[in-house]
Amino acid sequence: MILLFFVTVVSAAGAPSRTVYVAGSGNTALDQHLTKLLQQRVGENTAVLPIAENELSSIKDAPVVAVGPSAFSKARQANRSAAILGMLVEEDLVSRFAERSPGQISAVYYNVPLLRQALTGKVILPHATKVSILATPTSAGLYEAVLDQLSGYGMQGRVFLVESSDDLIPTLIRALGYGDFLLAASDDAIYNPRTIKHILLTAYRRNRIVIGPSQAYVKAGSLASSYAPFPAMASLAADYINAYFNDGTLPPPAYPEQYRVEVNDQVARSLNIPLPDREEIAGLVNEKLAETGGPDNE
């Protein structure tokens, strides 16, 4: 049995005049939370309603907020004329769709820009000058931009290729020998539940920290990660929805403007690394980005 829910606010003048549909992730608590945040931000004249997968093809003249990569892909395949705004999706999934269908396909990106993650590591280790990145042969090109950007912040980076699962730990050891910290990206071929314990233990034994790839991995043993809070993502999504109703198009995909930092205090103590508080780290990262043009430079 599928539990359907909706959050809608009816104004004193009557029923809402605009409708936004939410294609959920399947996680009821998460979908309800995002729907509530969206409803609070889009205004009383807009209803935010759930929609079942088999109803997606019938949507006309209303945007769909697709929560997560599966919902995004299903919504796109079910209705190729609908305006779709992805949430909790990453840039490498959405960007090619948005380029082919500008104004119709967009997203609030969930993954953290790598430059922001690298600067999180720099704030924690001010004397860091070298950054290691693990990549597969197919993902190595994704790191060209951040490698070019690091020099503007007194750092240089190097990508170490993991060509097979058997090469992961030997390649990791070489990477840890080069870098002051390991910058972990959202690359499921390398960072996944099967490998993360081995990666973190290997780094710990060599007195190296891991930054990223997400808030969840900090709980597993990464030292720190920036992350976008849900209210910040919902605020940007609401701006995009209002823009759609104003001119019929969605703005280009973008990252939220606000980020916080999660840290693992136990790992920091074990490695004798003094940590500023979370708010101070996030503030210093923002200051560094502002010096070179602000968040757009990410």
XYZ file of N, CA and C in Angstrom, residues 47 58 75 144 157 180 216 242 286:
27
model
N -0.401 25.009 -4.507
C -0.560 23.723 -3.830
C 0.579 22.795 -4.231
N 0.099 12.304 -17.504
C -1.074 13.161 -17.718
C -0.846 14.618 -17.326
N 10.237 10.337 -14.133
C 9.423 11.471 -14.564
C 9.788 11.890 -15.982
N 38.954 17.869 -13.804
C 39.809 18.854 -14.466
C 39.573 20.260 -13.914
N 46.591 19.707 -6.998
C 45.963 18.402 -6.870
C 46.488 17.410 -7.882
N 48.224 15.941 1.314
C 48.015 16.242 2.726
C 46.649 15.749 3.190
N 26.912 11.877 5.264
C 26.765 10.504 5.741
C 28.116 9.837 5.960
N 8.596 29.431 -8.631
C 7.971 30.736 -8.861
C 8.410 31.334 -10.191
N 33.517 30.216 3.000
C 32.798 31.248 2.245
C 33.683 32.463 1.986
